[in-house]
Structures are given as structure tokens and as C-alpha cells.
Short mmCIF file of C-alpha atoms and ligand atoms in Angstrom, two decimals:
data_model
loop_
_atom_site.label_atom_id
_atom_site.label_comp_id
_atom_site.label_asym_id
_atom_site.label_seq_id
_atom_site.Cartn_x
_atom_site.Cartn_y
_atom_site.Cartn_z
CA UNK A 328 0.00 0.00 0.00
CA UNK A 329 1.44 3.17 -0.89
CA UNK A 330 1.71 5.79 1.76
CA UNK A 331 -1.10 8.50 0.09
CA UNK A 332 -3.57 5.63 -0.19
CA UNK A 333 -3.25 4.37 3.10
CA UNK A 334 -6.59 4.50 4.97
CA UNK A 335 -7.65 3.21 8.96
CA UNK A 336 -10.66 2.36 9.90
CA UNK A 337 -12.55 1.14 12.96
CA UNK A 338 -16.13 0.59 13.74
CA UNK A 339 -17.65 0.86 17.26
CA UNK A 340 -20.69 0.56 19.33
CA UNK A 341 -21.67 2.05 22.24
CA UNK A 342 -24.91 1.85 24.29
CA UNK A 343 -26.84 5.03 25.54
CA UNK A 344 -27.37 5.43 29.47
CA UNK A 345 -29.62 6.80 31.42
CA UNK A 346 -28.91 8.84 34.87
CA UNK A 347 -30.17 7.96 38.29
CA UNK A 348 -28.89 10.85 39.75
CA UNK A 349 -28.59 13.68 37.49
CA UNK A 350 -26.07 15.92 36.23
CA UNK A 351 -26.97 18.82 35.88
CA UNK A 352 -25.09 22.19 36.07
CA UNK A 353 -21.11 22.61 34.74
CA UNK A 354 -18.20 23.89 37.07
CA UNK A 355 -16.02 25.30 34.05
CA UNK A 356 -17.50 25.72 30.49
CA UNK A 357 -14.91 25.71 28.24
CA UNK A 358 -13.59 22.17 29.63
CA UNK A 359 -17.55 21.08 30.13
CA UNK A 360 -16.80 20.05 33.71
CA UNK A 361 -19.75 19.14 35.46
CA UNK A 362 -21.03 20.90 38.84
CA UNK A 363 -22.33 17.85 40.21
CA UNK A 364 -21.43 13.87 40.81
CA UNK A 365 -23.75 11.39 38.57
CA UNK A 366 -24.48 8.22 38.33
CA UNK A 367 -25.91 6.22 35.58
CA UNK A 368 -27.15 2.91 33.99
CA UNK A 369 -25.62 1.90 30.54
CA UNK A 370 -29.05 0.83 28.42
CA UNK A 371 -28.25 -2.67 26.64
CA UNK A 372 -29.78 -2.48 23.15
CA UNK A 373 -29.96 1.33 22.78
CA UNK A 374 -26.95 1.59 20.26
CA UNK A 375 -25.18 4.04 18.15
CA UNK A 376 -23.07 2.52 15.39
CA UNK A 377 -20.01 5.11 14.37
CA UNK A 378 -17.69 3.88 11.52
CA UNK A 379 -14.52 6.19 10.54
CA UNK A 380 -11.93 5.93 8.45
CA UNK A 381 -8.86 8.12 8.33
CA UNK A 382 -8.11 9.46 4.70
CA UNK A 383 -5.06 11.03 3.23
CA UNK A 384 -6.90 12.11 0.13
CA UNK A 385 -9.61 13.96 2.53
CA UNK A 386 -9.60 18.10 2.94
CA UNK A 387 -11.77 17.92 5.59
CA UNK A 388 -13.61 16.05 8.07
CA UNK A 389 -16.65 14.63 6.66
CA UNK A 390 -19.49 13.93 9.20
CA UNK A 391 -22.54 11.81 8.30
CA UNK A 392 -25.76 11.29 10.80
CA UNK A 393 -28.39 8.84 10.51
CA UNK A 394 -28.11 8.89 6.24
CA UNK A 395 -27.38 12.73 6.00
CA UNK A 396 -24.55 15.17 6.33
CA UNK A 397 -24.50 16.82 9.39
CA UNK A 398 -24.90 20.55 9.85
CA UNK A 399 -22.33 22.64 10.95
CA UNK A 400 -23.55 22.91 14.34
CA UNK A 401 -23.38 19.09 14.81
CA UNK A 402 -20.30 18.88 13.13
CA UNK A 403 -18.65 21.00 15.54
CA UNK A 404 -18.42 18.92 18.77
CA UNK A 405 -17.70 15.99 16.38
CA UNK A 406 -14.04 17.73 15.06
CA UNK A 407 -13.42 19.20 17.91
CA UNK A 408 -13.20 15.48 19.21
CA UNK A 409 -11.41 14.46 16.70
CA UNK A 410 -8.39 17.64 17.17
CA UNK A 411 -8.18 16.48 20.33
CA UNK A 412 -7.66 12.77 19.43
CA UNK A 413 -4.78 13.64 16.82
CA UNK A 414 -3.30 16.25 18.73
CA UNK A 415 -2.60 13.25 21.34
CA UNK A 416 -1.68 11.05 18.49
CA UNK A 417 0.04 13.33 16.44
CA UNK A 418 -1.88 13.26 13.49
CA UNK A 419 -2.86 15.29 10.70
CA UNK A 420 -5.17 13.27 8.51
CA UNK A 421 -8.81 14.01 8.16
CA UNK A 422 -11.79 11.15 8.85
CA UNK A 423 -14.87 10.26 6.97
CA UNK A 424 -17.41 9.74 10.32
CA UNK A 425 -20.24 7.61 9.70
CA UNK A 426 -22.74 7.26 12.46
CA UNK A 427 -26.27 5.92 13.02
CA UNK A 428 -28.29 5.59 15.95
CA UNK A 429 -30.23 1.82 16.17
CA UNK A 430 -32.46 3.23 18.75
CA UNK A 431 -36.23 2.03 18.48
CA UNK A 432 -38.19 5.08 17.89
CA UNK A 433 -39.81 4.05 21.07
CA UNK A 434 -36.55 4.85 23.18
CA UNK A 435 -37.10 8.92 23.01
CA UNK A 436 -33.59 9.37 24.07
CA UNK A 437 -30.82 11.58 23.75
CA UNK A 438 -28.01 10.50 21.85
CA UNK A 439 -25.11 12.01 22.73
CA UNK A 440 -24.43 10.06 25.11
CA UNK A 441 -23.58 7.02 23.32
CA UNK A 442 -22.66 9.44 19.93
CA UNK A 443 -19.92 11.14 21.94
CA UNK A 444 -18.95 7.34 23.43
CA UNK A 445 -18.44 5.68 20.46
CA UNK A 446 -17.08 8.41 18.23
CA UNK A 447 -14.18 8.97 20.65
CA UNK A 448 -13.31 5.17 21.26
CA UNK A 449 -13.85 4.64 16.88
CA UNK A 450 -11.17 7.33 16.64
CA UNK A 451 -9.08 6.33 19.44
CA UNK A 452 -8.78 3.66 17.22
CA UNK A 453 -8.65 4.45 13.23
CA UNK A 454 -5.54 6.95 14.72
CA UNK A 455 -3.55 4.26 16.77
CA UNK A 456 -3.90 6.58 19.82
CA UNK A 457 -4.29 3.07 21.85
CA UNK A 458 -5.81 5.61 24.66
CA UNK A 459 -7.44 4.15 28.17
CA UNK A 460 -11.14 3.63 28.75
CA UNK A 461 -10.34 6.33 31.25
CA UNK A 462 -8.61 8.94 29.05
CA UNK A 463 -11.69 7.93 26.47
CA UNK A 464 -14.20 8.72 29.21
CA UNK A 465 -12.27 12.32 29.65
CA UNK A 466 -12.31 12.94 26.08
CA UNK A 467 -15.78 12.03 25.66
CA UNK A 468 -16.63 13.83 28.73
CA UNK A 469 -15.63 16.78 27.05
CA UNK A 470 -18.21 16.62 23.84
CA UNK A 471 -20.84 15.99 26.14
CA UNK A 472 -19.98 15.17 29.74
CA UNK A 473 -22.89 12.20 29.96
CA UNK A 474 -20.96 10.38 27.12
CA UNK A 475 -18.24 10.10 29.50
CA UNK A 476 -20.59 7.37 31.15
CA UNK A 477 -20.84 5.31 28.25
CA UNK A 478 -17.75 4.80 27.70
CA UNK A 479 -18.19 1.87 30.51
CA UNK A 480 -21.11 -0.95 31.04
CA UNK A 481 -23.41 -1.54 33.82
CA UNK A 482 -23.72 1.30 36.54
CA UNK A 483 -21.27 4.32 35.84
CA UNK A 484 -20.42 6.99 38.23
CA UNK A 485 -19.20 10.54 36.74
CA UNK A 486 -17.55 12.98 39.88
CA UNK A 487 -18.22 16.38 39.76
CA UNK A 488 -15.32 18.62 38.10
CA UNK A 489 -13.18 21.04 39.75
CA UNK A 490 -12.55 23.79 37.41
CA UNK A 491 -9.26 23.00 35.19
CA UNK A 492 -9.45 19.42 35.76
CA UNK A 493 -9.10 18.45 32.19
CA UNK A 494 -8.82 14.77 33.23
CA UNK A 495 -11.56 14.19 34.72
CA UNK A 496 -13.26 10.86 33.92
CA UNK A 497 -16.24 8.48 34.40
CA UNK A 498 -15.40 5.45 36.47
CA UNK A 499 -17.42 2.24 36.31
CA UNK A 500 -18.52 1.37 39.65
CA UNK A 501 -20.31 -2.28 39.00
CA UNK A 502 -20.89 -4.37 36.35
CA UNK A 503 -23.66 -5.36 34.02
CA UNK A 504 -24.35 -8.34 35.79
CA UNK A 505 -24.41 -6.75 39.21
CA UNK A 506 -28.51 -6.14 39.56
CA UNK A 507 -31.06 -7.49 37.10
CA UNK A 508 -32.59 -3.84 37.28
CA UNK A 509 -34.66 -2.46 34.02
CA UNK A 510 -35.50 0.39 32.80
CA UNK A 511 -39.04 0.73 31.24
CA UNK A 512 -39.16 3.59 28.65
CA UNK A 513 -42.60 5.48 28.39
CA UNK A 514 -42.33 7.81 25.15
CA UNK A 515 -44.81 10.53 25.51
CA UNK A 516 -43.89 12.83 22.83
CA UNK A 517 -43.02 13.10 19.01
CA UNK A 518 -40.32 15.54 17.30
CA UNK A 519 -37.00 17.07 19.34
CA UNK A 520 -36.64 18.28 22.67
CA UNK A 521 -37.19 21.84 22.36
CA UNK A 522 -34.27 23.31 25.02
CA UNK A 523 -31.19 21.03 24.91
CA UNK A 524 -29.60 20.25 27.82
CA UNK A 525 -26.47 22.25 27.09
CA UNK A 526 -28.66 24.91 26.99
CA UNK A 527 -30.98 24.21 29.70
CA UNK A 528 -28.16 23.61 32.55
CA UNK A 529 -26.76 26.91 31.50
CA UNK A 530 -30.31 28.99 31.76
CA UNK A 531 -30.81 27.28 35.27
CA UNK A 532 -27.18 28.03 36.62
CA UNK A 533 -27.30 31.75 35.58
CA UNK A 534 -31.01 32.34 36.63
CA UNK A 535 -32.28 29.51 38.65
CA UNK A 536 -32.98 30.86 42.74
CA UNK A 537 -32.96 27.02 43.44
CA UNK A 538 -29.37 26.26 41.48
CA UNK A 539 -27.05 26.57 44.07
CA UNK A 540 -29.57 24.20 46.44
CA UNK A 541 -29.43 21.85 44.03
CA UNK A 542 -25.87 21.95 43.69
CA UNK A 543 -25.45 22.11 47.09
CA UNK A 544 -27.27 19.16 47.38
CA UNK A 545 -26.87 16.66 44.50
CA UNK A 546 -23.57 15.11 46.33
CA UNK A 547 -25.71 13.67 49.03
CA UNK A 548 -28.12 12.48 46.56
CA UNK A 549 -25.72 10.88 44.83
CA UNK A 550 -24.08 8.86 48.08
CA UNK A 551 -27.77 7.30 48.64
CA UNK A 552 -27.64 6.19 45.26
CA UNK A 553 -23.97 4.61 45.20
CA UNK A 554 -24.66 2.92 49.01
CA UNK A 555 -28.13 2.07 47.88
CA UNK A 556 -26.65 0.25 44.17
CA UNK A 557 -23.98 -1.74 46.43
CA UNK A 558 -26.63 -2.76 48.97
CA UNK A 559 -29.12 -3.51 45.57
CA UNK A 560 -31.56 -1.71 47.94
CA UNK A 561 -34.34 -0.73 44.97
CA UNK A 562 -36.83 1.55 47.60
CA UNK A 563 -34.05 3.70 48.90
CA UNK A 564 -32.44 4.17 45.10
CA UNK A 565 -36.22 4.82 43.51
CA UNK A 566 -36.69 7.24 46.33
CA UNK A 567 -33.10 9.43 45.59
CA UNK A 568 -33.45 8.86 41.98
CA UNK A 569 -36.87 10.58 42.21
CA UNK A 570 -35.34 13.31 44.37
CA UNK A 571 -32.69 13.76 41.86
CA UNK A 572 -35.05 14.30 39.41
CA UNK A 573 -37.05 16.59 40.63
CA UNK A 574 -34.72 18.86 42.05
CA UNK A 575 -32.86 19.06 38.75
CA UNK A 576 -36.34 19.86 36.75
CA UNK A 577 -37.00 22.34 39.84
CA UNK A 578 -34.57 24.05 38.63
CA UNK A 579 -34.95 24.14 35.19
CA UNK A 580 -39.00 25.68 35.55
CA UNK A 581 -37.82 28.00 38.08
CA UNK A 582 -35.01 29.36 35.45
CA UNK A 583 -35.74 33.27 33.26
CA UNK A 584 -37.69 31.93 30.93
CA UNK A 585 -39.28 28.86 32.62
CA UNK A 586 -38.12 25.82 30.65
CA UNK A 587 -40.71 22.99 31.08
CA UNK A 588 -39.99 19.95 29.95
CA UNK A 589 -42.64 17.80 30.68
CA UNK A 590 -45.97 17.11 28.72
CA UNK A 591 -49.27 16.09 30.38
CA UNK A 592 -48.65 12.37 29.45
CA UNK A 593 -45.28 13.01 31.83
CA UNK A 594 -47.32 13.67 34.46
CA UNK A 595 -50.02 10.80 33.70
CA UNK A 596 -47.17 8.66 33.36
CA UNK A 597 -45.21 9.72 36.83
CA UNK A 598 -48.86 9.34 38.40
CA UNK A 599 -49.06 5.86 37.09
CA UNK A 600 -45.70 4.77 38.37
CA UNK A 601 -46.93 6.15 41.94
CA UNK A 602 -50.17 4.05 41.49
CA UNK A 603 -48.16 1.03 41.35
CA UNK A 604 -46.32 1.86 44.16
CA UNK A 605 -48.93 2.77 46.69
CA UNK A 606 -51.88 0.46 45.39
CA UNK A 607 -50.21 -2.79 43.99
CA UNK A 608 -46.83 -2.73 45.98
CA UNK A 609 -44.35 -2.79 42.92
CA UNK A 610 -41.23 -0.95 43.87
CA UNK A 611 -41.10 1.49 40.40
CA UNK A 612 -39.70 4.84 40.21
CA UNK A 613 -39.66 6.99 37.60
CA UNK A 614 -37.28 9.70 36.33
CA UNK A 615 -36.93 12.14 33.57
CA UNK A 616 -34.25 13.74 31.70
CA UNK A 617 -34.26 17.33 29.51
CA UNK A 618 -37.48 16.03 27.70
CA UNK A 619 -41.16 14.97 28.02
CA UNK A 620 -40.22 10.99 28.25
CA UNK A 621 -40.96 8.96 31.85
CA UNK A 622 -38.00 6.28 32.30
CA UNK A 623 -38.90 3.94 34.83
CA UNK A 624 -37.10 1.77 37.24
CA UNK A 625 -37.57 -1.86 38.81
CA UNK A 626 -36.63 -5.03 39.00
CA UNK A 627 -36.81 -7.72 35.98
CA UNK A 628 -39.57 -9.62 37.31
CA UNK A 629 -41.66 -6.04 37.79
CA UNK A 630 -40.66 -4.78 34.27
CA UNK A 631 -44.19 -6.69 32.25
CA UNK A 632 -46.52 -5.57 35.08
CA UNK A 633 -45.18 -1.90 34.58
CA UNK A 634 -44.68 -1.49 30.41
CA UNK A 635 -48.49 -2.85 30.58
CA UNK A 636 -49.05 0.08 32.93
CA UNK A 637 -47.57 2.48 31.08
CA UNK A 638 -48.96 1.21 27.80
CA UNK A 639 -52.74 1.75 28.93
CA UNK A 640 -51.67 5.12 30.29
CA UNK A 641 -53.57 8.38 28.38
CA UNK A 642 -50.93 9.97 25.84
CA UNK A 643 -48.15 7.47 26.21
CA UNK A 644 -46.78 6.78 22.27
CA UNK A 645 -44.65 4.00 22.99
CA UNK A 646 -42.83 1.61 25.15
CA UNK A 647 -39.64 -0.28 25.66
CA UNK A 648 -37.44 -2.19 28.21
CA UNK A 649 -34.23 -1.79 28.47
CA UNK A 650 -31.62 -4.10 31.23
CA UNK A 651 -28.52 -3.48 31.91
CA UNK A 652 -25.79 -3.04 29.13
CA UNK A 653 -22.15 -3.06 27.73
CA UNK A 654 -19.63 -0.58 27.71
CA UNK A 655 -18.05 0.33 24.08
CA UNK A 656 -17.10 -1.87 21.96
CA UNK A 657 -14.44 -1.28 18.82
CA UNK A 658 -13.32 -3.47 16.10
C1 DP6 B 1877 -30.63 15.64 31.95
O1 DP6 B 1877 -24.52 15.32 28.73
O2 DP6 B 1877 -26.36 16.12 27.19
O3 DP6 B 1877 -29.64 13.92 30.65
O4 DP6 B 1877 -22.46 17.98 28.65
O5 DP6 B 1877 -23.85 19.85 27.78
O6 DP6 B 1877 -23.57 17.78 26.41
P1 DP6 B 1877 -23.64 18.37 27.80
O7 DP6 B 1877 -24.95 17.78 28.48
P2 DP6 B 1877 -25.57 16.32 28.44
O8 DP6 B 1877 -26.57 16.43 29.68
C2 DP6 B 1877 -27.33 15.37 30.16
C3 DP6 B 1877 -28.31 15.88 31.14
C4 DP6 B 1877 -29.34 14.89 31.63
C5 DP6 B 1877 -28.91 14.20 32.92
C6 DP6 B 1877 -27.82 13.17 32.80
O9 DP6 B 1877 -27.74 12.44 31.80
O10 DP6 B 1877 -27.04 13.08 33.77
#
């Protein structure tokens, strides 16, 4: 092979997660640090595919999402990834970036998460960086800091950042395998989340009266929900997950302008979970993220009993179940 036709290439996928307590809020913009600790479930199933191949020939990055070019806006975080992957590898080449989300429609997730996961491990690859999972998490971290999770399987924890800690990382704190938890999806909505969360955290930190509570706050949240995962005590992890929630969404309507995430399906939904709770026993919690969709929580052998739930529920689209998944995977 001569040297101008030489091309790499690696495919990856990574799963999308979901967090049981949130993060929301960053401690230093530019190095999208966040304010508070999270931790999160990687969703088996819920994958993005990213395929990229280094080119010679190329004059530029080419970015394509789901079947179509990216804008310019998407294409942003994506090379800014990949400068910061060949500055550590000390490369010059350009990639073709070919990603697609297998996500049922039902899932109504974000996908940055897994996106920013597999895009950084793909080019960690096609550039022979041969980085760490945890260098991968800090890279990712820094395209979208809940991407840093899925960089790992099972149940993830991200620490909060201190501003100028450029290496901070997700760490995985147990596996897959650990608690045969799932996560019950309840899509109440159509179309894209109106106020990102980039966006969102930002309007809540600079105008939010409840931000710094929640700040100030979140850590404990966070220990109930690490002690509660190692004890695989479900009550005590519904109840902080819910807290989490809440608090974080607090702060969002309370922000100059209000943003509101939630539909009136949420609410039937979030209603519905506490039905199951207080009338039929089921230990179900539910929890949302910067969008209208109720994720639920409970144990395998609850999951039937509460998709049919949310199924017969007034305004909910769609369902799915999701256990516990995978971290990235690269080939
Ligand atoms: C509500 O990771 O999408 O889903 O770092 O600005 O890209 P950026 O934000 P992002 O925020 C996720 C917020 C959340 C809660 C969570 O996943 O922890």
C-alpha cells in the first residue's frame, strides 16, 4: 500500500445510558466540567453505530448522521473530538465519520451520550492513539460530559469537576451483571426536545434561585444512590433517583424563561408509576431527563406488570425495556 492511499478504519458501538442521579449544572465551560457527581445505567440495546476511516486524500472532516450530512452545528463537537484525538496522536489526517443511531423510535432518548462514546473510542482507534477507557471517558466527557458514562457498562459513576481538571473521567462502579434492574421507557412525545440540555443547565445556573440548592445538594443524593446500588436496595435508590429528578427539573422551571420539559402524558405517566407503588406494591420509580419521556425503574420480574401500565396510560406513544448493558465496543 502506498503511503497516500493508506486509509484506517474502525467501527464501534456504544450503548446510551440513562442517569439515576442527574447531572446537571457545569463547574467550568470551556472544559464542560460538570457541577455535580452522577451516576448512571448503561441501556443494553440502545446503540449508536459510528464507523470512521482516516483518509489522506480527505480536505476535511466529513461527518454523516443517521443517512445525512450533518450541519455545521453538529459537526462541531464531532471535530473538535477528533483535534483532540490527533493532537494526542500526532496526526494530521482528516476522517470520513459515519454514524447511526439503532435506537427504536420508542426509546425517546438523547443520543449524545452514546454518539460522543463511540465516536471517541472509533477514533481512538482508526488513529492508533491506543488511549485508556479512562482517558476515552475524559475525552468524551468533554463533547458531552454524559458520554463520559458510556464509555463503561453496567452502573457508571461521573464525579463532579473542579474547574481545570481536564482529566476528569467516568469510572465504572459495577458491572452489568451486578442487579437485574430495568428500565421501562414510556415515550410521551413526538419531534425534538425543544431546550437542549447544554442549553438548559446553563439557563438554570445563571437564573435559577434554586441552582445553588441543588448543587449544594446533589452530592448527598448521589451517596444514597452509590450505598443504595452496592446494597441492591431498589426503595431507597427509587426514592433518591426521584429526588434527583425533581430537584434538577426544579430548577430548570424556576429558570428566566421557565423551561418545562414535561408534557401532560409526563405527568399521567409519573402518576401511574406512583399508582403502582402505593396500590399494587411494585417498587417502580420513575425519572426524567431534559425532555417529556418517563424512564422507569424496577426489577426484571416487575418490568411486564409496569410497560403494561404504562402502555394503557392516556398519551403514552410507545414503550420499551431496556436491562442493563455493555460498555463500548471497537473493532
Ligand atoms: C438531563 O450530557 O447532554 O440527561 O455535557 O452539555 O452535552 P452536555 O450535556 P448532556 O446532559 C445530560 C443531562 C441529563 C442528565 C444526565 O444524563 O445526567
Amino acid at each position: 500500500m502506498t503511503k497516500s492511499r493508506r486509509k484506517w478504519h474502525a467501527e464501534t458501538k456504544a450503548c446510551a445510558n440513562i442517569a439515576l442521579a442527574k447531572y446537571w449544572g457545569k463547574a467550568d465551560i470551556p472544559l464542560n466540567l460538570p457541577a455535580v457527581p452522577s451516576i448512571s445505567m448503561t441501556l443494553d440495546g440502545l446503540v449508536t453505530e459510528t464507523r470512521i476511516r482516516v483518509d489522506e486524500t480527505l480536505d476535511a472532516d466529513r461527518v454523516e448522521l443517521d443517512g445525512r450530512e450533518a450541519t455545521a452545528s453538529e459537526s462541531k463537537r464531532v471535530i473538535a473530538l477528533l483535534d483532540d484525538i490527533r493532537r494526542r496522536a500526532k496526526r494530521r489526517e482528516f476522517a470520513h465519520v459515519v454514524s447511526r443511531n439503532r435506537f427504536p423510535t420508542a426509546a425517546g432518548l438523547a443520543s449524545s451520550a452514546s454518539g460522543f462514546a463511540a465516536l471517541a473510542s472509533a477514533a481512538d482507534h482508526a488513529y492508533e492513539l491506543g488511549a485508556s477507557d479512562r482517558v476515552l471517558s475524559a475525552i468524551a466527557r468533554q463533547a458531552s460530559a454524559s458520554a463520559a458514562r458510556s464509555i463503561y457498562g453496567g452502573f457508571v459513576e461521573l464525579p463532579a469537576g473542579k474547574p481545570g481538571q481536564k482529566s476528569l473521567a467516568a469510572k465504572p462502579l459495577f458491572d452489568a451483571d451486578h442487579w437485574d434492574l430495568r428500565i421501562v421507557v414510556a415515550q410521551t412525545a413526538k419531534g425534538p426536545k425543544k431546550v437542549g440540555s447544554t442549553e438548559g443547565m446553563e439557563r438554570s445556573r445563571e437564573t435559577s434561585p434554586f441552582y445553588d440548592a441543588w448543587v449544594a445538594k446533589a452530592p448527598a443524593i448521589t451517596k444514597r444512590i452509590r450505598q443504595a446500588l452496592r446494597k441492591r436496595d431498589l426503595d431507597t435508590l427509587g426514592a433518591a433517583m426521584e429526588q434527583s429528578t425533581m430537584a434538577f427539573h426544579a430548577c430548570a422551571m424556576t429558570a428566566e424563561p421557565s423551561i418545562f420539559y414535561w408534557q401532560p402524558a409526563t405527568l399521567a405517566a409519573v402518576h401511574a408509576v406512583r399508582q403502582l407503588r402505593d396500590e399494587k406494591g411494585l417498587s417502580v420509580w420513575c425519572t426524567m431527563d431534559a425532555g417529556p419521556h418517563v424512564k422507569t425503574l424496577c426489577h426484571a420480574d416487575d418490568a411486564r406488570k409496569v410497560r403494561a401500565a404504562l402502555k394503557k396510560t392516556e398519551g403514552v406513544l410507545s414503550t420499551l425495556v431496556a436491562k442493563p448493558g455493555p460498555g463500548v465496543q471497537t473493532r
